[in-house]
């Protein structure tokens, strides 16, 4: 079923702010107001941190490959965080399709591991633009699900911030943790730092990635495309080890006796991580998670198993894209993906999926009814600023969802999100328990 415009009603009331958004009822094409440049005082009134990036040469960040030096000034003390000023960081662009959109995402590299906005110390951080997400909440919500409900592996955390680059306001971003091998992220032994020459006693992060845009990429016998994400540059011997490990687990998964309790697929996969990853991505009907791209996994040599996650890339989830029927709130989607569909042929796995669903479904229901409206209310004033810069309400922007032209306010977009998720919940509650 599709969420109808008549159902788009939000029950909570937002306060007005100095950044009150301009509603454009007659515009059909998205645009941007480059002259809109709120002051520090105006941004601080919205009660989220403000990040100022000033590039060394004063020019735009226009490359995904080349790092650019910049000063980093994060103001958050006024809203309960800690200010952070760094004279030299490195910044570059990030994303695939999203890099072609007007509002860009960025990667940040610090000189030393540093705690940022209450998140644990690291050198590597991301700034997610969420241009296609008019609620500015979808990646944030997926992070909440992965950290609070379906949390068998580490998942990245995010904090909404205003971003100002070279004194030009760029909008509301999510500043958060990049997926990396390190003690405060994916905490496993790095395959490139082990004592054995081939690294066989170490672990690695890899991604289902149709782009094949990393230094080492490969396809399995079942035609699943993978990229080695971290470490990204390794010897040919380690590349061979990685490919051998991944192919071995796939072979077992598709073997005749794959459900065997001792030697079947569970001996090579961490089952609860698979279920938790499945839940987050099926609930949100995350388009790319059907084993196309942004499906992260890691191999941990300590238990010799593949773990699914961390979760990543949800800006067009939750009814945000037509392709594959992902705008429709009913129907299984991730269940039909490579590897996952095979696991669903195992009756024990099906029962464990049901168990996890029923253990967590009340908390899930509460996250839709309470957490999302509460976060939207907190973000509302900041969102006004963002959408005075990016004039996209009532417009069709990539990836083009039916009904977008009828939603002219932030409230209506949040209402669409909550209504879609409510319908998705109702479908999954019946469908999973009927398996």
Tab-separated table of C-alpha atoms in Angstrom:
chain	number	residue	atom	x	y	z
A	1	UNK	CA	0.000	0.000	0.000
A	2	UNK	CA	1.121	3.581	-0.583
A	3	UNK	CA	0.795	6.369	1.952
A	4	UNK	CA	-1.891	8.727	0.671
A	5	UNK	CA	-1.636	12.499	0.966
A	6	UNK	CA	-4.942	12.580	2.858
A	7	UNK	CA	-3.289	10.566	5.621
A	8	UNK	CA	-0.481	13.054	6.046
A	9	UNK	CA	-1.484	14.696	9.332
A	10	UNK	CA	0.856	15.458	12.211
A	11	UNK	CA	-0.477	15.714	15.754
A	12	UNK	CA	2.216	17.823	17.348
A	13	UNK	CA	2.648	21.608	17.189
A	14	UNK	CA	5.925	23.304	16.333
A	15	UNK	CA	7.119	26.670	17.663
A	16	UNK	CA	7.994	29.463	15.244
A	17	UNK	CA	11.587	30.641	15.004
A	18	UNK	CA	13.719	33.404	13.543
A	19	UNK	CA	14.591	31.008	10.701
A	20	UNK	CA	10.905	30.419	9.857
A	21	UNK	CA	10.734	28.616	6.540
A	22	UNK	CA	9.264	30.175	3.424
A	23	UNK	CA	6.467	27.989	1.986
A	24	UNK	CA	6.334	27.985	-1.816
A	25	UNK	CA	3.021	26.539	-2.980
A	26	UNK	CA	3.377	27.286	-6.682
A	27	UNK	CA	6.963	26.226	-7.375
A	28	UNK	CA	7.495	22.842	-9.022
A	29	UNK	CA	11.256	22.896	-9.557
A	30	UNK	CA	13.757	22.694	-6.698
A	31	UNK	CA	16.170	25.559	-6.272
A	32	UNK	CA	18.520	27.057	-3.720
A	33	UNK	CA	18.852	30.470	-2.166
A	34	UNK	CA	22.596	31.118	-2.102
A	35	UNK	CA	21.967	34.524	-0.552
A	36	UNK	CA	20.440	32.978	2.556
A	37	UNK	CA	23.164	33.154	5.195
A	38	UNK	CA	21.873	33.262	8.777
A	39	UNK	CA	24.101	34.689	11.463
A	40	UNK	CA	25.739	32.677	14.232
A	41	UNK	CA	23.194	34.071	16.667
A	42	UNK	CA	20.276	32.959	14.475
A	43	UNK	CA	21.721	29.462	14.108
A	44	UNK	CA	22.391	29.119	17.826
A	45	UNK	CA	18.725	29.918	18.537
A	46	UNK	CA	17.803	26.618	16.843
A	47	UNK	CA	19.682	24.725	19.588
A	48	UNK	CA	21.853	22.386	17.524
A	49	UNK	CA	25.650	22.732	17.163
A	50	UNK	CA	27.188	24.850	14.411
A	51	UNK	CA	30.263	23.649	12.502
A	52	UNK	CA	32.411	26.179	10.653
A	53	UNK	CA	34.818	24.732	8.065
A	54	UNK	CA	37.216	27.197	6.458
A	55	UNK	CA	39.376	25.759	3.703
A	56	UNK	CA	43.006	26.824	3.563
A	57	UNK	CA	42.683	28.179	0.028
A	58	UNK	CA	39.180	29.569	0.561
A	59	UNK	CA	37.818	27.461	-2.302
A	60	UNK	CA	35.066	24.852	-2.516
A	61	UNK	CA	35.495	21.219	-1.525
A	62	UNK	CA	34.989	19.752	-4.974
A	63	UNK	CA	36.846	16.429	-4.976
A	64	UNK	CA	36.101	12.987	-3.545
A	65	UNK	CA	39.725	11.925	-4.013
A	66	UNK	CA	41.918	14.828	-2.937
A	67	UNK	CA	41.981	15.922	0.704
A	68	UNK	CA	41.814	19.670	1.319
A	69	UNK	CA	43.193	21.383	4.432
A	70	UNK	CA	40.714	23.332	6.534
A	71	UNK	CA	40.156	24.907	9.935
A	72	UNK	CA	37.452	23.278	12.072
A	73	UNK	CA	35.402	25.255	14.587
A	74	UNK	CA	32.531	23.397	16.246
A	75	UNK	CA	30.231	25.387	18.521
A	76	UNK	CA	28.039	23.292	20.774
A	77	UNK	CA	28.538	24.412	24.344
A	78	UNK	CA	25.373	26.532	24.241
A	79	UNK	CA	23.266	23.386	23.621
A	80	UNK	CA	24.953	20.949	25.979
A	81	UNK	CA	27.995	19.770	24.009
A	82	UNK	CA	31.648	20.815	24.082
A	83	UNK	CA	33.145	23.386	21.722
A	84	UNK	CA	35.993	22.072	19.586
A	85	UNK	CA	38.466	24.168	17.588
A	86	UNK	CA	41.107	22.508	15.410
A	87	UNK	CA	43.472	24.557	13.281
A	88	UNK	CA	44.090	21.834	10.699
A	89	UNK	CA	41.854	19.010	9.515
A	90	UNK	CA	41.522	17.317	6.136
A	91	UNK	CA	38.229	17.278	4.255
A	92	UNK	CA	37.008	15.801	0.957
A	93	UNK	CA	33.739	14.915	-0.740
A	94	UNK	CA	31.981	11.574	-0.336
A	95	UNK	CA	29.107	9.595	-1.851
A	96	UNK	CA	28.197	8.060	-5.194
A	97	UNK	CA	24.837	9.211	-6.580
A	98	UNK	CA	24.531	11.704	-3.724
A	99	UNK	CA	27.735	13.452	-4.837
A	100	UNK	CA	25.913	14.603	-7.984
A	101	UNK	CA	23.242	16.384	-5.910
A	102	UNK	CA	23.477	20.108	-5.052
A	103	UNK	CA	24.012	19.598	-1.306
A	104	UNK	CA	27.235	17.598	-0.872
A	105	UNK	CA	28.386	15.163	1.811
A	106	UNK	CA	31.947	15.185	3.167
A	107	UNK	CA	34.554	13.083	4.944
A	108	UNK	CA	36.739	14.629	7.658
A	109	UNK	CA	40.107	13.425	8.923
A	110	UNK	CA	41.562	14.835	12.143
A	111	UNK	CA	45.266	14.865	13.016
A	112	UNK	CA	44.631	13.069	16.321
A	113	UNK	CA	41.867	10.892	17.697
A	114	UNK	CA	39.375	13.296	19.251
A	115	UNK	CA	36.021	13.043	20.983
A	116	UNK	CA	33.362	14.931	19.002
A	117	UNK	CA	29.884	15.883	20.288
A	118	UNK	CA	29.968	13.170	22.931
A	119	UNK	CA	30.928	10.455	20.448
A	120	UNK	CA	34.023	8.388	21.193
A	121	UNK	CA	37.493	9.394	20.034
A	122	UNK	CA	38.498	8.863	16.417
A	123	UNK	CA	40.266	10.604	13.561
A	124	UNK	CA	37.608	9.847	10.955
A	125	UNK	CA	34.182	11.494	10.745
A	126	UNK	CA	31.491	12.127	8.158
A	127	UNK	CA	29.100	14.933	7.313
A	128	UNK	CA	25.949	13.546	5.679
A	129	UNK	CA	23.935	16.042	3.628
A	130	UNK	CA	20.623	14.127	3.417
A	131	UNK	CA	19.522	16.293	0.481
A	132	UNK	CA	16.960	13.728	-0.712
A	133	UNK	CA	15.509	13.287	2.779
A	134	UNK	CA	13.167	16.186	3.475
A	135	UNK	CA	12.697	15.049	7.079
A	136	UNK	CA	16.483	15.087	7.752
A	137	UNK	CA	15.743	12.103	10.010
A	138	UNK	CA	16.145	8.820	8.113
A	139	UNK	CA	19.858	8.170	8.694
A	140	UNK	CA	19.381	9.424	12.242
A	141	UNK	CA	16.490	7.007	12.803
A	142	UNK	CA	18.392	4.032	11.388
A	143	UNK	CA	21.248	4.871	13.758
A	144	UNK	CA	18.785	4.894	16.653
A	145	UNK	CA	17.402	1.487	15.647
A	146	UNK	CA	20.898	0.025	15.278
A	147	UNK	CA	22.137	1.387	18.590
A	148	UNK	CA	19.058	0.966	20.776
A	149	UNK	CA	16.961	-1.929	19.430
A	150	UNK	CA	18.989	-4.110	17.072
A	151	UNK	CA	22.422	-3.673	18.551
A	152	UNK	CA	24.400	-6.914	18.312
A	153	UNK	CA	27.218	-5.066	16.499
A	154	UNK	CA	28.619	-1.541	16.676
A	155	UNK	CA	26.652	0.978	14.617
A	156	UNK	CA	27.566	4.611	13.884
A	157	UNK	CA	26.096	7.483	15.895
A	158	UNK	CA	25.218	10.935	14.556
A	159	UNK	CA	24.420	14.424	15.832
A	160	UNK	CA	22.576	17.044	13.711
A	161	UNK	CA	24.614	20.200	13.089
A	162	UNK	CA	24.457	23.321	10.979
A	163	UNK	CA	27.338	23.451	8.481
A	164	UNK	CA	28.959	26.678	7.336
A	165	UNK	CA	31.735	26.349	4.733
A	166	UNK	CA	33.900	29.398	4.012
A	167	UNK	CA	31.305	31.631	5.698
A	168	UNK	CA	28.499	30.292	3.484
A	169	UNK	CA	25.598	28.457	5.132
A	170	UNK	CA	25.177	24.933	3.708
A	171	UNK	CA	22.301	23.586	5.804
A	172	UNK	CA	21.623	20.898	8.417
A	173	UNK	CA	23.946	17.867	8.284
A	174	UNK	CA	24.511	14.764	10.369
A	175	UNK	CA	28.010	14.777	11.852
A	176	UNK	CA	28.879	11.234	12.769
A	177	UNK	CA	31.124	8.233	12.990
A	178	UNK	CA	32.692	6.726	9.889
A	179	UNK	CA	32.882	2.931	9.660
A	180	UNK	CA	36.490	2.001	10.476
A	181	UNK	CA	38.585	-0.740	12.054
A	182	UNK	CA	39.552	0.703	15.432
A	183	UNK	CA	38.868	0.247	19.126
A	184	UNK	CA	35.966	2.710	19.271
A	185	UNK	CA	34.350	1.531	16.034
A	186	UNK	CA	34.568	-2.008	14.605
A	187	UNK	CA	36.874	-3.387	17.281
A	188	UNK	CA	38.565	-6.396	15.691
A	189	UNK	CA	42.155	-7.256	14.759
A	190	UNK	CA	43.199	-5.656	11.470
A	191	UNK	CA	44.174	-8.287	8.873
A	192	UNK	CA	46.961	-6.022	7.596
A	193	UNK	CA	48.563	-5.813	11.050
A	194	UNK	CA	48.701	-9.479	11.993
A	195	UNK	CA	51.894	-11.480	12.311
A	196	UNK	CA	51.119	-14.050	9.646
A	197	UNK	CA	52.255	-13.061	6.168
A	198	UNK	CA	48.858	-13.658	4.593
A	199	UNK	CA	46.977	-11.972	7.453
A	200	UNK	CA	44.833	-15.046	8.051
A	201	UNK	CA	44.600	-14.377	11.793
A	202	UNK	CA	43.135	-10.898	11.288
A	203	UNK	CA	39.798	-9.379	10.315
A	204	UNK	CA	38.462	-6.890	7.785
A	205	UNK	CA	35.414	-4.828	6.797
A	206	UNK	CA	33.876	-5.429	3.394
A	207	UNK	CA	30.850	-4.102	1.517
A	208	UNK	CA	28.393	-5.332	-1.079
A	209	UNK	CA	29.205	-2.657	-3.617
A	210	UNK	CA	28.067	-2.639	-7.238
A	211	UNK	CA	30.248	0.426	-7.901
A	212	UNK	CA	33.497	-1.561	-7.497
A	213	UNK	CA	35.273	1.705	-6.741
A	214	UNK	CA	37.734	0.581	-4.056
A	215	UNK	CA	41.353	-0.563	-4.529
A	216	UNK	CA	40.296	-4.226	-4.183
A	217	UNK	CA	36.960	-5.478	-5.555
A	218	UNK	CA	35.741	-8.965	-6.421
A	219	UNK	CA	32.643	-11.015	-7.270
A	220	UNK	CA	31.597	-14.302	-5.724
A	221	UNK	CA	30.397	-17.332	-7.637
A	222	UNK	CA	26.815	-16.194	-6.918
A	223	UNK	CA	27.611	-12.867	-8.626
A	224	UNK	CA	27.598	-10.774	-5.436
A	225	UNK	CA	29.889	-7.759	-5.871
A	226	UNK	CA	32.143	-6.923	-2.934
A	227	UNK	CA	34.728	-4.290	-2.080
A	228	UNK	CA	37.298	-4.450	0.697
A	229	UNK	CA	36.673	-1.319	2.778
A	230	UNK	CA	39.117	-1.464	5.659
A	231	UNK	CA	42.005	-1.993	5.337
A	232	UNK	CA	41.617	-0.740	1.779
A	233	UNK	CA	45.142	-1.226	0.430
A	234	UNK	CA	46.679	-4.627	1.175
A	235	UNK	CA	49.045	-7.146	-0.393
A	236	UNK	CA	47.949	-9.582	-3.080
A	237	UNK	CA	48.306	-12.357	-0.497
A	238	UNK	CA	45.816	-10.667	1.829
A	239	UNK	CA	43.478	-9.942	-1.080
A	240	UNK	CA	43.490	-13.657	-1.882
A	241	UNK	CA	42.798	-14.490	1.776
A	242	UNK	CA	39.842	-12.092	1.911
A	243	UNK	CA	38.320	-13.491	-1.249
A	244	UNK	CA	38.852	-17.063	-0.076
A	245	UNK	CA	37.140	-16.400	3.265
A	246	UNK	CA	34.113	-14.743	1.659
A	247	UNK	CA	33.787	-17.415	-1.023
A	248	UNK	CA	34.032	-20.166	1.581
A	249	UNK	CA	31.120	-18.840	3.614
A	250	UNK	CA	29.018	-18.394	0.484
A	251	UNK	CA	29.780	-21.979	-0.573
A	252	UNK	CA	28.620	-23.272	2.801
A	253	UNK	CA	25.497	-21.115	2.694
A	254	UNK	CA	24.475	-22.592	-0.652
A	255	UNK	CA	25.576	-26.143	0.116
A	256	UNK	CA	23.141	-29.062	0.329
A	257	UNK	CA	23.528	-29.365	4.109
A	258	UNK	CA	23.606	-25.641	4.878
A	259	UNK	CA	21.198	-26.002	7.841
A	260	UNK	CA	23.407	-28.514	9.649
A	261	UNK	CA	23.727	-27.438	13.291
A	262	UNK	CA	27.470	-28.085	13.518
A	263	UNK	CA	28.841	-27.479	10.037
A	264	UNK	CA	26.164	-25.402	8.310
A	265	UNK	CA	26.019	-21.688	7.666
A	266	UNK	CA	25.795	-20.718	11.379
A	267	UNK	CA	29.349	-21.941	11.867
A	268	UNK	CA	30.449	-19.145	9.527
A	269	UNK	CA	27.977	-16.321	10.215
A	270	UNK	CA	26.983	-14.541	13.411
A	271	UNK	CA	23.252	-15.193	13.151
A	272	UNK	CA	22.004	-12.496	15.533
A	273	UNK	CA	23.926	-9.818	13.637
A	274	UNK	CA	22.262	-11.027	10.418
A	275	UNK	CA	18.825	-10.801	12.038
A	276	UNK	CA	19.475	-7.366	13.547
A	277	UNK	CA	20.782	-6.024	10.227
A	278	UNK	CA	17.802	-7.579	8.453
A	279	UNK	CA	15.325	-5.939	10.822
A	280	UNK	CA	16.680	-2.407	10.414
A	281	UNK	CA	16.815	-2.669	6.631
A	282	UNK	CA	13.495	-4.487	6.144
A	283	UNK	CA	11.627	-2.122	8.453
A	284	UNK	CA	12.923	0.865	6.482
A	285	UNK	CA	12.687	-0.973	3.115
A	286	UNK	CA	16.151	0.320	2.366
A	287	UNK	CA	16.566	0.266	-1.410
A	288	UNK	CA	20.300	-0.396	-1.733
A	289	UNK	CA	20.328	-3.038	0.997
A	290	UNK	CA	18.974	-5.689	-1.391
A	291	UNK	CA	22.634	-6.589	-1.919
A	292	UNK	CA	23.319	-3.760	-4.335
A	293	UNK	CA	25.497	-1.378	-2.324
A	294	UNK	CA	26.123	-0.072	1.215
A	295	UNK	CA	25.688	-3.529	2.772
A	296	UNK	CA	28.558	-3.669	5.269
A	297	UNK	CA	29.894	-6.798	6.944
A	298	UNK	CA	33.056	-7.705	8.781
A	299	UNK	CA	35.046	-10.852	9.353
A	300	UNK	CA	36.273	-11.349	12.918
A	301	UNK	CA	39.165	-13.801	13.138
A	302	UNK	CA	38.527	-14.329	16.859
A	303	UNK	CA	35.351	-16.318	16.127
A	304	UNK	CA	36.048	-16.949	12.400
A	305	UNK	CA	32.602	-15.600	11.496
A	306	UNK	CA	31.049	-13.002	9.218
A	307	UNK	CA	29.080	-10.365	11.138
A	308	UNK	CA	26.450	-8.268	9.330
A	309	UNK	CA	26.671	-4.496	9.811
A	310	UNK	CA	27.329	-1.758	10.631
A	311	UNK	CA	24.192	-0.211	9.099
A	312	UNK	CA	24.737	2.526	6.552
A	313	UNK	CA	23.015	4.782	3.988
A	314	UNK	CA	19.304	5.303	4.690
A	315	UNK	CA	18.593	8.726	3.152
A	316	UNK	CA	16.219	7.300	0.508
A	317	UNK	CA	14.681	4.620	2.745
A	318	UNK	CA	11.246	4.684	4.416
A	319	UNK	CA	9.213	5.259	1.274
A	320	UNK	CA	11.753	7.626	-0.252
A	321	UNK	CA	12.184	6.013	-3.691
A	322	UNK	CA	9.858	4.431	-6.264
A	323	UNK	CA	12.322	1.886	-7.650
A	324	UNK	CA	11.726	-1.702	-6.608
A	325	UNK	CA	8.391	-0.758	-5.056
A	326	UNK	CA	10.233	0.817	-2.148
A	327	UNK	CA	7.658	3.598	-1.879
A	328	UNK	CA	5.053	0.974	-1.007
A	329	UNK	CA	4.758	0.206	2.682
A	330	UNK	CA	3.816	-3.444	2.206
A	331	UNK	CA	5.745	-6.394	0.755
A	332	UNK	CA	8.967	-8.076	1.823
A	333	UNK	CA	12.040	-6.550	0.181
A	334	UNK	CA	15.296	-7.468	1.931
A	335	UNK	CA	13.998	-11.016	2.470
A	336	UNK	CA	14.424	-11.584	-1.284
A	337	UNK	CA	18.060	-10.413	-1.434
A	338	UNK	CA	21.030	-12.659	-2.182
A	339	UNK	CA	22.302	-14.617	0.848
A	340	UNK	CA	19.303	-13.455	2.917
A	341	UNK	CA	16.793	-15.352	0.794
A	342	UNK	CA	18.857	-18.502	1.289
A	343	UNK	CA	18.874	-18.049	5.059
A	344	UNK	CA	15.085	-17.799	5.021
A	345	UNK	CA	15.030	-21.350	3.648
A	346	UNK	CA	16.268	-22.448	7.088
A	347	UNK	CA	13.246	-22.984	9.419
A	348	UNK	CA	15.362	-22.269	12.499
A	349	UNK	CA	16.403	-18.895	11.082
A	350	UNK	CA	12.755	-18.058	10.360
A	351	UNK	CA	11.836	-18.854	13.967
A	352	UNK	CA	14.685	-16.694	15.249
A	353	UNK	CA	13.547	-13.802	13.046
A	354	UNK	CA	10.053	-14.142	14.513
A	355	UNK	CA	11.467	-14.243	18.034
A	356	UNK	CA	13.504	-11.072	17.536
A	357	UNK	CA	10.573	-9.274	15.904
A	358	UNK	CA	8.204	-10.073	18.749
A	359	UNK	CA	10.761	-9.272	21.457
A	360	UNK	CA	11.385	-5.814	20.003
A	361	UNK	CA	8.139	-4.843	18.307
A	362	UNK	CA	6.741	-2.786	21.192
A	363	UNK	CA	9.939	-0.725	21.306
A	364	UNK	CA	9.782	-0.390	17.519
A	365	UNK	CA	6.202	0.842	17.686
A	366	UNK	CA	7.238	3.380	20.320
A	367	UNK	CA	10.116	4.603	18.160
A	368	UNK	CA	7.649	5.441	15.374
A	369	UNK	CA	4.993	6.992	17.600
A	370	UNK	CA	7.249	8.837	20.047
A	371	UNK	CA	10.932	9.016	19.039
A	372	UNK	CA	10.447	10.337	15.493
A	373	UNK	CA	7.910	13.084	16.412
A	374	UNK	CA	10.078	14.109	19.376
A	375	UNK	CA	13.223	14.392	17.251
A	376	UNK	CA	11.331	16.251	14.528
A	377	UNK	CA	10.072	18.748	17.087
A	378	UNK	CA	13.611	19.309	18.392
A	379	UNK	CA	14.942	19.697	14.856
A	380	UNK	CA	12.132	21.858	13.528
A	381	UNK	CA	13.743	25.285	13.956
A	382	UNK	CA	17.005	24.067	12.452
A	383	UNK	CA	15.084	22.458	9.588
A	384	UNK	CA	13.506	25.831	8.840
A	385	UNK	CA	16.983	27.227	8.249
A	386	UNK	CA	17.953	24.276	6.065
A	387	UNK	CA	14.894	24.640	3.857
A	388	UNK	CA	15.339	28.372	3.454
A	389	UNK	CA	18.687	27.445	1.870
A	390	UNK	CA	17.393	24.442	-0.086
A	391	UNK	CA	13.987	25.217	-1.612
A	392	UNK	CA	12.697	21.699	-2.206
A	393	UNK	CA	9.278	21.426	-0.540
A	394	UNK	CA	6.508	20.672	-3.017
A	395	UNK	CA	9.139	19.657	-5.570
A	396	UNK	CA	10.207	16.378	-7.110
A	397	UNK	CA	13.881	15.789	-6.414
A	398	UNK	CA	15.888	12.612	-6.923
A	399	UNK	CA	14.828	9.863	-6.385
A	400	UNK	CA	11.302	11.089	-7.236
A	401	UNK	CA	8.495	9.854	-5.004
A	402	UNK	CA	4.830	10.123	-5.889
A	403	UNK	CA	3.050	12.732	-3.766
A	404	UNK	CA	6.109	14.873	-3.013
A	405	UNK	CA	4.544	17.750	-4.940
A	406	UNK	CA	1.646	17.827	-2.448
A	407	UNK	CA	3.831	18.189	0.647
A	408	UNK	CA	4.843	21.816	1.153
A	409	UNK	CA	6.023	21.838	4.772
A	410	UNK	CA	8.427	20.061	7.078
A	411	UNK	CA	5.468	18.893	9.162
A	412	UNK	CA	3.872	17.184	6.152
A	413	UNK	CA	7.114	15.390	5.273
A	414	UNK	CA	7.516	14.110	8.843
A	415	UNK	CA	3.868	13.039	8.800
A	416	UNK	CA	4.478	11.082	5.588
A	417	UNK	CA	7.443	9.350	7.235
A	418	UNK	CA	5.537	8.376	10.383
A	419	UNK	CA	2.471	7.252	8.430
A	420	UNK	CA	4.609	5.139	6.064
A	421	UNK	CA	6.462	3.508	8.958
A	422	UNK	CA	3.188	2.839	10.796
A	423	UNK	CA	1.811	1.035	7.757
A	424	UNK	CA	5.111	-0.811	7.320
A	425	UNK	CA	4.965	-1.943	10.941
A	426	UNK	CA	1.431	-3.276	10.516
A	427	UNK	CA	2.392	-5.221	7.405
A	428	UNK	CA	5.549	-6.738	8.929
A	429	UNK	CA	3.876	-7.660	12.197
A	430	UNK	CA	1.382	-9.809	10.322
A	431	UNK	CA	3.732	-11.051	7.606
A	432	UNK	CA	6.653	-12.087	9.833
A	433	UNK	CA	4.415	-13.927	12.255
A	434	UNK	CA	2.763	-15.714	9.319
A	435	UNK	CA	6.078	-17.115	8.006
